[in-house]
Amino acid sequence: MTTDFSIKPHSANASDVRPNTRGLHMITWGCQMNVYDSARMTDVLRPLGYAPVDDPAQADMIILNTCHIRDRAAEKVFSELGRLRHIKEERSTEGRQTVLAVAGCVAQAEGEQILKRAPYVDIVLGPQTYHRLPEMVARAARAGGSVIDTDFPAEQKFDFLPDSEAPQTAGNVTAFLTVQEGCDKFCSFCVVPYTRGAEASRPVASVLAEARRMVASGVRELTLLGQNVNAYHGEGPDGGAWSLARLAYALAEIPGLERIRYMTSHPRDMGDDLIMAHRDLPALMPFLHLPVQAGSDKILKAMNRGHTADEYRRLVERLRQVRPDLALSSDFIVGHPGETDEDFEATMQLIRDVGFALAYSFKYSIRPGTPAAGAPLQVAEAVKDERLQALQALLREQQDSFNDAVVDVVAPVLFTGRGRKPGQMVGRSPWLQPVHVDGPDDLVGRTVPVLITERRSNSLVGTLVEECMPA
Ligand code: 5AD
Ligand code: SF4
């Protein structure tokens, strides 16, 4: 899983439609995997003449790419669909057709339900079937009815998707690249194994080719994505399965690729070779998203996480031995069924022991069909609220003190674009902190030493080191 779990939708950036093209409006919820998938669906539809538009009223096709990870996801989708229905009807009175598609994990989980409650939806497709989108569009147009495709096909969607074209990443300094999908871990609380299906890795050659294309178009920092990215086992050119570590060594050879990150990792798949890669590869950034979820052995067992709290502590120790500046981020769930005050305190203790630079924390919410949903000893909502507040206060303290620690330090900042204020540029530190400086536009794409002077609530302010030097 990934870091942007805001359940607010973000629309694709779009240029104006050219004549003879059809407008495509994409609304994306949830994780970076979905952001990536939206870009790929845009790629798949481009040969059919679809080009992105910002305004849904100008769109011949609207795709809602949905996220199912936590509560009320389906309700949000239905309320958005209600809004889009009006647009579709309005356009139809003007004689214009609008294909309405629901993609992503809610589509996977609630396919039939969607068509029942929102019969004006034309296409429902699960995350494994994006490569069939053109065919579905054609079928929907022909049939005039709805098409549903939420299979887990035997063929790999990775093998069928076209390579992303350079324009998609043109001008971007940082980019995501999906290398792995799905999950076989079956954590008690999680829908991903049911919605995203079994683990699958993309072949090494295809990853390397896409990475090279991205770097050629200006990308300097790549984040490898996967629900269980460190379980990567893609087929190598030698026919054998390559680990994520081996892939990282190969990527680090690409000239111009300065930074490599990966997320999300499972503690159980943090192999020795990956730990050693953090020692050997300066390009592998010293920031690791390694969710632990809870700190009580009893709850970790109930969650089916497959490791104890001490095993997690030892893993972090080993990582920090080889890469002392490594910062960690994590996901936490409070109020998993059976969690007592004592169990919660064990989570707080783990947080104190490890120290996190960043964290995402959630109240346990029932996902129908998962093992924890039917478990006895569900925790009262008010108790969950209280625990979440205490946990977030501690994590906030840790985040602030982590950010405070880089004030007065010179850090290499990779500049990604202009800031909001005129003359201001924004980049990111090795530890994924946004950094603002006053500087020229041509900083974009360059990694430059910056003296960090100030910590804001979620970002840093600094000055270019050259400017600080006496002339
Ligand atoms: N309830 C609360 N949080 C959940 N997550 C996943 N499923 C649930 C659930 N049922 C959280 C986990 C995961 C993150 C992406 O979302 O912490 O790591
Ligand atoms: Fe869900 Fe667990 Fe798989 Fe992560 S490892 S996707 S939490 S089942």
mmCIF file of N, CA and C in Angstrom, residues 273-339:
data_model
loop_
_atom_site.group_PDB
_atom_site.id
_atom_site.type_symbol
_atom_site.label_atom_id
_atom_site.label_comp_id
_atom_site.label_asym_id
_atom_site.label_seq_id
_atom_site.Cartn_x
_atom_site.Cartn_y
_atom_site.Cartn_z
ATOM 1 N N ASP A 273 19.318 -9.162 1.276
ATOM 2 C CA ASP A 273 19.905 -8.471 0.117
ATOM 3 C C ASP A 273 19.356 -7.051 -0.020
ATOM 4 N N LEU A 274 18.100 -6.852 0.390
ATOM 5 C CA LEU A 274 17.523 -5.510 0.307
ATOM 6 C C LEU A 274 18.140 -4.608 1.392
ATOM 7 N N ILE A 275 18.368 -5.175 2.549
ATOM 8 C CA ILE A 275 19.033 -4.412 3.615
ATOM 9 C C ILE A 275 20.431 -3.993 3.135
ATOM 10 N N MET A 276 21.130 -4.924 2.516
ATOM 11 C CA MET A 276 22.482 -4.623 2.023
ATOM 12 C C MET A 276 22.459 -3.592 0.890
ATOM 13 N N ALA A 277 21.395 -3.617 0.104
ATOM 14 C CA ALA A 277 21.282 -2.615 -0.964
ATOM 15 C C ALA A 277 21.246 -1.210 -0.364
ATOM 16 N N HIS A 278 20.642 -1.077 0.823
ATOM 17 C CA HIS A 278 20.625 0.232 1.484
ATOM 18 C C HIS A 278 22.038 0.653 1.910
ATOM 19 N N ARG A 279 22.894 -0.328 2.140
ATOM 20 C CA ARG A 279 24.291 -0.007 2.479
ATOM 21 C C ARG A 279 25.048 0.383 1.213
ATOM 22 N N ASP A 280 24.785 -0.359 0.111
ATOM 23 C CA ASP A 280 25.634 -0.252 -1.084
ATOM 24 C C ASP A 280 25.225 0.845 -2.058
ATOM 25 N N LEU A 281 23.963 1.196 -2.081
ATOM 26 C CA LEU A 281 23.482 2.079 -3.144
ATOM 27 C C LEU A 281 23.156 3.469 -2.618
ATOM 28 N N PRO A 282 24.010 4.444 -2.895
ATOM 29 C CA PRO A 282 23.691 5.802 -2.437
ATOM 30 C C PRO A 282 22.383 6.306 -3.039
ATOM 31 N N ALA A 283 21.999 5.777 -4.216
ATOM 32 C CA ALA A 283 20.763 6.251 -4.861
ATOM 33 C C ALA A 283 19.521 5.793 -4.106
ATOM 34 N N LEU A 284 19.648 4.729 -3.343
ATOM 35 C CA LEU A 284 18.494 4.253 -2.573
ATOM 36 C C LEU A 284 18.308 5.209 -1.399
ATOM 37 N N MET A 285 17.200 5.935 -1.410
ATOM 38 C CA MET A 285 17.026 7.028 -0.453
ATOM 39 C C MET A 285 16.816 6.504 0.972
ATOM 40 N N PRO A 286 17.315 7.274 1.942
ATOM 41 C CA PRO A 286 17.269 6.802 3.340
ATOM 42 C C PRO A 286 15.911 7.053 3.998
ATOM 43 N N PHE A 287 14.869 6.629 3.333
ATOM 44 C CA PHE A 287 13.522 6.818 3.880
ATOM 45 C C PHE A 287 12.709 5.609 3.468
ATOM 46 N N LEU A 288 12.154 4.915 4.436
ATOM 47 C CA LEU A 288 11.492 3.650 4.147
ATOM 48 C C LEU A 288 10.112 3.601 4.794
ATOM 49 N N HIS A 289 9.097 3.348 3.953
ATOM 50 C CA HIS A 289 7.740 3.159 4.480
ATOM 51 C C HIS A 289 7.566 1.679 4.799
ATOM 52 N N LEU A 290 7.535 1.368 6.080
ATOM 53 C CA LEU A 290 7.530 -0.035 6.525
ATOM 54 C C LEU A 290 6.437 -0.220 7.584
ATOM 55 N N PRO A 291 5.191 -0.384 7.118
ATOM 56 C CA PRO A 291 4.073 -0.416 8.070
ATOM 57 C C PRO A 291 4.194 -1.560 9.073
ATOM 58 N N VAL A 292 3.874 -1.229 10.321
ATOM 59 C CA VAL A 292 3.892 -2.248 11.379
ATOM 60 C C VAL A 292 2.480 -2.491 11.908
ATOM 61 N N GLN A 293 1.619 -1.513 11.797
ATOM 62 C CA GLN A 293 0.177 -1.591 12.172
ATOM 63 C C GLN A 293 -0.079 -1.590 13.674
ATOM 64 N N ALA A 294 0.701 -2.360 14.449
ATOM 65 C CA ALA A 294 0.438 -2.450 15.893
ATOM 66 C C ALA A 294 1.703 -2.927 16.594
ATOM 67 N N GLY A 295 1.740 -2.757 17.916
ATOM 68 C CA GLY A 295 2.945 -3.125 18.659
ATOM 69 C C GLY A 295 2.734 -4.231 19.670
ATOM 70 N N SER A 296 1.537 -4.793 19.692
ATOM 71 C CA SER A 296 1.280 -5.891 20.632
ATOM 72 C C SER A 296 1.366 -7.207 19.882
ATOM 73 N N ASP A 297 2.112 -8.151 20.439
ATOM 74 C CA ASP A 297 2.278 -9.435 19.746
ATOM 75 C C ASP A 297 0.938 -10.143 19.558
ATOM 76 N N LYS A 298 0.074 -9.990 20.556
ATOM 77 C CA LYS A 298 -1.238 -10.647 20.444
ATOM 78 C C LYS A 298 -2.022 -10.083 19.246
ATOM 79 N N ILE A 299 -2.001 -8.756 19.123
ATOM 80 C CA ILE A 299 -2.749 -8.133 18.010
ATOM 81 C C ILE A 299 -2.056 -8.397 16.676
ATOM 82 N N LEU A 300 -0.729 -8.361 16.670
ATOM 83 C CA LEU A 300 -0.014 -8.660 15.413
ATOM 84 C C LEU A 300 -0.381 -10.062 14.929
ATOM 85 N N LYS A 301 -0.532 -10.971 15.900
ATOM 86 C CA LYS A 301 -0.911 -12.350 15.543
ATOM 87 C C LYS A 301 -2.352 -12.368 15.017
ATOM 88 N N ALA A 302 -3.236 -11.673 15.729
ATOM 89 C CA ALA A 302 -4.632 -11.630 15.282
ATOM 90 C C ALA A 302 -4.732 -10.996 13.891
ATOM 91 N N MET A 303 -3.837 -10.041 13.631
ATOM 92 C CA MET A 303 -3.841 -9.387 12.311
ATOM 93 C C MET A 303 -3.231 -10.264 11.222
ATOM 94 N N ASN A 304 -2.625 -11.373 11.623
ATOM 95 C CA ASN A 304 -1.951 -12.267 10.676
ATOM 96 C C ASN A 304 -0.765 -11.581 9.999
ATOM 97 N N ARG A 305 -0.040 -10.767 10.773
ATOM 98 C CA ARG A 305 1.074 -10.042 10.170
ATOM 99 C C ARG A 305 2.323 -10.909 10.009
ATOM 100 N N GLY A 306 2.419 -11.968 10.802
ATOM 101 C CA GLY A 306 3.532 -12.902 10.588
ATOM 102 C C GLY A 306 4.850 -12.470 11.200
ATOM 103 N N HIS A 307 4.819 -11.510 12.127
ATOM 104 C CA HIS A 307 6.048 -11.157 12.854
ATOM 105 C C HIS A 307 5.667 -10.578 14.206
ATOM 106 N N THR A 308 6.638 -10.539 15.111
ATOM 107 C CA THR A 308 6.380 -9.955 16.436
ATOM 108 C C THR A 308 6.884 -8.510 16.462
ATOM 109 N N ALA A 309 6.562 -7.821 17.556
ATOM 110 C CA ALA A 309 7.026 -6.435 17.704
ATOM 111 C C ALA A 309 8.546 -6.399 17.814
ATOM 112 N N ASP A 310 9.129 -7.359 18.534
ATOM 113 C CA ASP A 310 10.589 -7.362 18.670
ATOM 114 C C ASP A 310 11.283 -7.670 17.344
ATOM 115 N N GLU A 311 10.660 -8.518 16.541
ATOM 116 C CA GLU A 311 11.255 -8.787 15.220
ATOM 117 C C GLU A 311 11.282 -7.499 14.398
ATOM 118 N N TYR A 312 10.248 -6.705 14.530
ATOM 119 C CA TYR A 312 10.230 -5.418 13.814
ATOM 120 C C TYR A 312 11.340 -4.499 14.347
ATOM 121 N N ARG A 313 11.448 -4.443 15.699
ATOM 122 C CA ARG A 313 12.510 -3.605 16.298
ATOM 123 C C ARG A 313 13.884 -4.030 15.774
ATOM 124 N N ARG A 314 14.132 -5.344 15.736
ATOM 125 C CA ARG A 314 15.440 -5.847 15.285
ATOM 126 C C ARG A 314 15.683 -5.515 13.819
ATOM 127 N N LEU A 315 14.636 -5.622 13.030
ATOM 128 C CA LEU A 315 14.758 -5.303 11.604
ATOM 129 C C LEU A 315 15.176 -3.840 11.422
ATOM 130 N N VAL A 316 14.532 -2.971 12.181
ATOM 131 C CA VAL A 316 14.860 -1.543 12.076
ATOM 132 C C VAL A 316 16.306 -1.314 12.511
ATOM 133 N N GLU A 317 16.712 -1.993 13.561
ATOM 134 C CA GLU A 317 18.094 -1.870 14.046
ATOM 135 C C GLU A 317 19.085 -2.258 12.949
ATOM 136 N N ARG A 318 18.804 -3.374 12.286
ATOM 137 C CA ARG A 318 19.720 -3.848 11.239
ATOM 138 C C ARG A 318 19.782 -2.848 10.093
ATOM 139 N N LEU A 319 18.631 -2.292 9.744
ATOM 140 C CA LEU A 319 18.617 -1.302 8.666
ATOM 141 C C LEU A 319 19.424 -0.065 9.048
ATOM 142 N N ARG A 320 19.277 0.340 10.309
ATOM 143 C CA ARG A 320 19.979 1.550 10.731
ATOM 144 C C ARG A 320 21.471 1.305 10.923
ATOM 145 N N GLN A 321 21.837 0.035 11.169
ATOM 146 C CA GLN A 321 23.260 -0.279 11.245
ATOM 147 C C GLN A 321 23.934 -0.025 9.896
ATOM 148 N N VAL A 322 23.246 -0.444 8.816
ATOM 149 C CA VAL A 322 23.877 -0.285 7.504
ATOM 150 C C VAL A 322 23.631 1.103 6.918
ATOM 151 N N ARG A 323 22.589 1.780 7.360
ATOM 152 C CA ARG A 323 22.277 3.115 6.815
ATOM 153 C C ARG A 323 21.812 3.993 7.976
ATOM 154 N N PRO A 324 22.808 4.556 8.725
ATOM 155 C CA PRO A 324 22.458 5.236 9.977
ATOM 156 C C PRO A 324 21.470 6.394 9.826
ATOM 157 N N ASP A 325 21.405 7.015 8.641
ATOM 158 C CA ASP A 325 20.483 8.144 8.506
ATOM 159 C C ASP A 325 19.098 7.708 8.016
ATOM 160 N N LEU A 326 18.827 6.413 8.030
ATOM 161 C CA LEU A 326 17.534 5.928 7.530
ATOM 162 C C LEU A 326 16.381 6.397 8.424
ATOM 163 N N ALA A 327 15.386 7.012 7.795
ATOM 164 C CA ALA A 327 14.174 7.415 8.528
ATOM 165 C C ALA A 327 13.052 6.468 8.139
ATOM 166 N N LEU A 328 12.138 6.273 9.075
ATOM 167 C CA LEU A 328 11.061 5.311 8.833
ATOM 168 C C LEU A 328 9.705 5.970 8.875
ATOM 169 N N SER A 329 8.804 5.453 8.044
ATOM 170 C CA SER A 329 7.399 5.822 8.212
ATOM 171 C C SER A 329 6.590 4.536 8.300
ATOM 172 N N SER A 330 5.368 4.660 8.812
ATOM 173 C CA SER A 330 4.585 3.457 9.053
ATOM 174 C C SER A 330 3.095 3.770 8.984
ATOM 175 N N ASP A 331 2.305 2.699 8.887
ATOM 176 C CA ASP A 331 0.852 2.794 9.064
ATOM 177 C C ASP A 331 0.507 2.131 10.390
ATOM 178 N N PHE A 332 -0.509 2.687 11.052
ATOM 179 C CA PHE A 332 -0.989 2.101 12.308
ATOM 180 C C PHE A 332 -2.507 1.969 12.272
ATOM 181 N N ILE A 333 -2.993 0.917 12.896
ATOM 182 C CA ILE A 333 -4.438 0.768 13.084
ATOM 183 C C ILE A 333 -4.707 0.678 14.568
ATOM 184 N N VAL A 334 -5.608 1.520 15.065
ATOM 185 C CA VAL A 334 -6.021 1.372 16.466
ATOM 186 C C VAL A 334 -7.409 0.741 16.498
ATOM 187 N N GLY A 335 -7.647 -0.070 17.545
ATOM 188 C CA GLY A 335 -8.979 -0.638 17.732
ATOM 189 C C GLY A 335 -9.266 -1.863 16.901
ATOM 190 N N HIS A 336 -8.215 -2.575 16.496
ATOM 191 C CA HIS A 336 -8.466 -3.882 15.863
ATOM 192 C C HIS A 336 -9.226 -4.739 16.869
ATOM 193 N N PRO A 337 -10.149 -5.619 16.406
ATOM 194 C CA PRO A 337 -10.890 -6.450 17.366
ATOM 195 C C PRO A 337 -9.945 -7.123 18.362
ATOM 196 N N GLY A 338 -10.325 -7.057 19.636
ATOM 197 C CA GLY A 338 -9.527 -7.699 20.689
ATOM 198 C C GLY A 338 -8.480 -6.798 21.308
ATOM 199 N N GLU A 339 -8.282 -5.573 20.780
ATOM 200 C CA GLU A 339 -7.229 -4.691 21.306
ATOM 201 C C GLU A 339 -7.626 -4.113 22.672
#
